[in-house]
XYZ file of N, CA, C and O in Angstrom:
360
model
N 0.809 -1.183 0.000
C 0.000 0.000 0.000
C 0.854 1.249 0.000
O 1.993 1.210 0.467
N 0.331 2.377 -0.518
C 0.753 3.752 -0.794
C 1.209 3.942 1.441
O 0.547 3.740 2.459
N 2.198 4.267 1.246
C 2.608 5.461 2.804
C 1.566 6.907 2.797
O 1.005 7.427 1.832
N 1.556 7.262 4.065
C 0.890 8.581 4.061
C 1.867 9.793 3.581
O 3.020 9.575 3.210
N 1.435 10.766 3.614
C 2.317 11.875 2.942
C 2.933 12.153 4.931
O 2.581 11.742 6.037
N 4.176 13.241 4.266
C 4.766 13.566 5.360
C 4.014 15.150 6.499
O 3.619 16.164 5.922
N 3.969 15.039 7.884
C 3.995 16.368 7.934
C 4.562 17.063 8.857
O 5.561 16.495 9.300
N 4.326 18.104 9.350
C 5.613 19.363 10.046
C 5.608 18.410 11.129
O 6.797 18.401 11.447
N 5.135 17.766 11.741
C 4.651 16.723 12.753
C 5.910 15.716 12.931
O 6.404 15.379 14.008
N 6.426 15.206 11.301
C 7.503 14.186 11.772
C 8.590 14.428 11.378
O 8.943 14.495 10.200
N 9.449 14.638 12.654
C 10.478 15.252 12.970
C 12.021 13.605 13.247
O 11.959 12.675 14.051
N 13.030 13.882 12.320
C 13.997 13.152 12.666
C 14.853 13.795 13.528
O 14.684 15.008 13.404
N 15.701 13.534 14.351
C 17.141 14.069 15.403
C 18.128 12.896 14.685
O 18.019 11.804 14.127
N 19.303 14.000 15.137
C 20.376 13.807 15.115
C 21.248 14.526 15.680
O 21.064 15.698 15.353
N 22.275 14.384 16.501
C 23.319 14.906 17.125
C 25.005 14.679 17.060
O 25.693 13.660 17.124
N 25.262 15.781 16.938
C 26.986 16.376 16.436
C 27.286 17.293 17.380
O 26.623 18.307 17.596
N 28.746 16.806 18.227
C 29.497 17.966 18.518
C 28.675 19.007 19.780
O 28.920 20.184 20.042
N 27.573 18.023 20.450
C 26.734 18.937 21.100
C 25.499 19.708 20.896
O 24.967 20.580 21.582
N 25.161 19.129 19.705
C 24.468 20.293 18.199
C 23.375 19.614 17.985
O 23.484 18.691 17.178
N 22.238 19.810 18.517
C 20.851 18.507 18.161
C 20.479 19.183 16.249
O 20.565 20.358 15.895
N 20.183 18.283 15.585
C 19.752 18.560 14.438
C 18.509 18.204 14.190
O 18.416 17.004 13.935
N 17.065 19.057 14.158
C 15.588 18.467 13.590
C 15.680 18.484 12.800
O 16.470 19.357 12.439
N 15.172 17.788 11.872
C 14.731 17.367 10.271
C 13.643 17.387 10.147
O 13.170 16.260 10.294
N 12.731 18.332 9.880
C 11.571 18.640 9.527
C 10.941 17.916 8.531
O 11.473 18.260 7.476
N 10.138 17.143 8.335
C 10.104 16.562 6.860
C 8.997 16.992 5.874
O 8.797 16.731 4.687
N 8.245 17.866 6.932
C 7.614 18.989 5.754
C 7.178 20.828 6.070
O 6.921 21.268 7.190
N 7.188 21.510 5.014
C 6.811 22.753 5.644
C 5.457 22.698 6.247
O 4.430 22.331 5.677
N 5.567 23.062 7.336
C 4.399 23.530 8.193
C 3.533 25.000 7.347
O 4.041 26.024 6.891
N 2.129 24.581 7.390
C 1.395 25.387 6.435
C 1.155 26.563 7.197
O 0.970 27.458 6.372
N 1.043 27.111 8.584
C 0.799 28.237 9.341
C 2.686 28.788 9.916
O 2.937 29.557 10.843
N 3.711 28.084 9.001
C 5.043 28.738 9.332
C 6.012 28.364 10.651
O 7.228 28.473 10.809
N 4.657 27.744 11.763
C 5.247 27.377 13.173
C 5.334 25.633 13.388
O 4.397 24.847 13.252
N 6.870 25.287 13.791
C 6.432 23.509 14.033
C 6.786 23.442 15.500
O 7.876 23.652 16.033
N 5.813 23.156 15.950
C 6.147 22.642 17.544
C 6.519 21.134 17.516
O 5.946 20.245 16.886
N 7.861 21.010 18.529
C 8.797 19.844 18.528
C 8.197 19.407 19.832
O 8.494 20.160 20.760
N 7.417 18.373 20.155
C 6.785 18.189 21.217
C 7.660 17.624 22.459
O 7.535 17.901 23.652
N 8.730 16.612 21.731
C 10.221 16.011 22.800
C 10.820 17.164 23.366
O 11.439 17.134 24.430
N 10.599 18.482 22.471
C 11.581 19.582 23.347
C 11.201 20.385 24.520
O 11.989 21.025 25.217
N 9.497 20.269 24.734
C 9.230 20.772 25.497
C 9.849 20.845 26.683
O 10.401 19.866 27.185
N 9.806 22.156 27.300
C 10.111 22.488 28.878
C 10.068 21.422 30.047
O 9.039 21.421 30.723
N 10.724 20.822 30.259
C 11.059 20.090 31.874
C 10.944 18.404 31.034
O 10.784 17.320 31.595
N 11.060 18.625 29.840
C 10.748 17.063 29.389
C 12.263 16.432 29.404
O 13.181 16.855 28.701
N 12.364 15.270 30.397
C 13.205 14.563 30.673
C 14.248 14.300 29.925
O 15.421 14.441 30.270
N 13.839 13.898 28.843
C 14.889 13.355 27.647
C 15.217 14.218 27.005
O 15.440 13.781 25.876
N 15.474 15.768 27.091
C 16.066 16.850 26.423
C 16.459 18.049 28.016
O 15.706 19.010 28.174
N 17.085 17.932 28.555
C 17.365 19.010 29.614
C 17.963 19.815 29.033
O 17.487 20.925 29.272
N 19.001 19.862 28.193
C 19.793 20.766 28.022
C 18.803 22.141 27.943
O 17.666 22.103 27.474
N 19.403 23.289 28.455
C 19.352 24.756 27.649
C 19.002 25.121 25.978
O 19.676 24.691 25.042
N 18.195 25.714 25.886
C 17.829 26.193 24.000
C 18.232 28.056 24.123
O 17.516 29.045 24.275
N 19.665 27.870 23.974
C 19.933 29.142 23.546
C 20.292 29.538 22.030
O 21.210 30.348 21.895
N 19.764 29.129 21.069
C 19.571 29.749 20.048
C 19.624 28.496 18.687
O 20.350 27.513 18.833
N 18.782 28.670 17.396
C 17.758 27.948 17.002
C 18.145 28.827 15.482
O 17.843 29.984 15.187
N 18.970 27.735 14.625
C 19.222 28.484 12.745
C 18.903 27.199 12.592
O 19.000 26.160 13.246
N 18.240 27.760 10.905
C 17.660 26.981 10.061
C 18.843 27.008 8.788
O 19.237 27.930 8.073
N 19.232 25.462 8.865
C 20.245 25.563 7.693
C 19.791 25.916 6.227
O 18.777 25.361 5.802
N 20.388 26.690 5.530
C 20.320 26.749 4.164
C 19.834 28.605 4.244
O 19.900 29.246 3.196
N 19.445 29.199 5.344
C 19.376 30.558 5.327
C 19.922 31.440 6.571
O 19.721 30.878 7.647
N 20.566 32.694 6.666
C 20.816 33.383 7.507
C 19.668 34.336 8.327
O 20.000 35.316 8.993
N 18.020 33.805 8.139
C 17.314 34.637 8.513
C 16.964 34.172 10.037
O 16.945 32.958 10.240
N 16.680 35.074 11.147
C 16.559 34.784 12.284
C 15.327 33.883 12.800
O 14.204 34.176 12.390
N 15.459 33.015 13.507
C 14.192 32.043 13.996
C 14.170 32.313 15.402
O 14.984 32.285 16.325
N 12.893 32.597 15.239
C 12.355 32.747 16.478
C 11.832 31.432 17.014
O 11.635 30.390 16.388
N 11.602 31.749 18.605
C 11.421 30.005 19.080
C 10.664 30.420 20.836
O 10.761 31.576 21.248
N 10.185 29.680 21.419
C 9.409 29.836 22.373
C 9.714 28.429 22.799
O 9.702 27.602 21.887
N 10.068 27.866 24.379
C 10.126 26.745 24.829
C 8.535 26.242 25.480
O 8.117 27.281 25.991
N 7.834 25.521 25.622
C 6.838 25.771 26.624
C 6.590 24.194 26.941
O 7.234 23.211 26.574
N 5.556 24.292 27.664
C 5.222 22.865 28.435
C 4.624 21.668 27.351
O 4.452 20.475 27.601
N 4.344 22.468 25.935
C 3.576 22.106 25.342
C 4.752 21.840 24.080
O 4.267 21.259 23.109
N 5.594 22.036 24.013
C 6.837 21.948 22.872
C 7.428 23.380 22.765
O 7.066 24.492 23.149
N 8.750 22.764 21.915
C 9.283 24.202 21.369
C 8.462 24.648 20.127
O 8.076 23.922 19.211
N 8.277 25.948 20.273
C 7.486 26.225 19.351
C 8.484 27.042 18.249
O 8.980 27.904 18.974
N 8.802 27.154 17.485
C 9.655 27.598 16.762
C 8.686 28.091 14.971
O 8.120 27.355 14.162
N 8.888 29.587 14.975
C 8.885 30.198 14.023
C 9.209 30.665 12.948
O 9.841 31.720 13.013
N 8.971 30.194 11.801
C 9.671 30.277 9.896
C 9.420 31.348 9.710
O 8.526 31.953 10.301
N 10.322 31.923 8.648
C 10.561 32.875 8.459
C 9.762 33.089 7.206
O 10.346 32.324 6.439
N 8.702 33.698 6.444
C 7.177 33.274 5.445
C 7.926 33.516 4.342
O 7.467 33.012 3.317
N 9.245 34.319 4.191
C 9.721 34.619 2.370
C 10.949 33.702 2.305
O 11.688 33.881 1.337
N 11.263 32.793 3.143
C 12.421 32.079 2.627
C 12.120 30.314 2.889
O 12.099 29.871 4.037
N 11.992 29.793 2.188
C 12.133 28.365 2.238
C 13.459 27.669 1.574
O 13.501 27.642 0.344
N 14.472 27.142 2.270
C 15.996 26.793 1.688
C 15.822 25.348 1.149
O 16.747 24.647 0.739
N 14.220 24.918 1.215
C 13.974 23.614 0.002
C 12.484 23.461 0.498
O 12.252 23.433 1.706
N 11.677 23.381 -0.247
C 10.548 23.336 -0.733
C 10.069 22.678 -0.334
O 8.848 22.779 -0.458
N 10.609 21.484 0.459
C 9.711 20.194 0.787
C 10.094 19.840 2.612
O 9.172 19.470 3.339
N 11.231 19.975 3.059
C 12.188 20.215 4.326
C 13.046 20.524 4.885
O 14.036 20.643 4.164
N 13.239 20.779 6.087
C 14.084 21.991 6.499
C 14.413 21.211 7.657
O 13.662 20.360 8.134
N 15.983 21.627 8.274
C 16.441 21.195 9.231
C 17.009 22.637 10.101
O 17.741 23.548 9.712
N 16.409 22.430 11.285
C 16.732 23.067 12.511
C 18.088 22.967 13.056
O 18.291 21.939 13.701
N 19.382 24.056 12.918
C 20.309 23.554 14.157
C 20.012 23.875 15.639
O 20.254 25.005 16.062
N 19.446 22.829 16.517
C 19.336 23.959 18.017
C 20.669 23.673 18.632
O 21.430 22.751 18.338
N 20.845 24.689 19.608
C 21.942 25.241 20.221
C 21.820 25.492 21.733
O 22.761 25.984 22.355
């Protein structure tokens, strides 16, 4: 059978050097993807989120931690690939 399509929802990790990497595997249609593992006090991510680039552009991302996920904000005139985007958090 056909797979479902992908959405802002499924998120791959990977980690380098200290450096968590999301892999977005699709653009989120309202610009915002909340990472639900990153949320605030959630066990399996303690570290600190001091600052949050989207590879393939120099434009600033905004980001909000909360109980409910990181909520993290796209930037509406730049997409650095059409289909997914990877987060460096920091």
């Amino acid at each position: 059978g056909k797979n479902k399509p992908y959405t802002s929802e499924d998120i791959r990790f990977v980690t380098k050097n200290n450096v968590l990497y999301a892999h977005v595997m699709a653009w989120p249609e309202n610009n915002k993807v909340t990472i639900k593992t990153l949320a605030s006090g959630n066990p399996s991510y303690q570290s600190e989120i001091n600052k949050i680039e989207m590879l393939g552009t120099n434009h600033a991302v905004k980001y909000e931690r909360t109980k409910n996920g990181l909520v993290v904000e796209l930037p509406k005139d730049v997409k650095p690939n059409p289909i997914s985007f990877v987060l460096k958090i920091m």
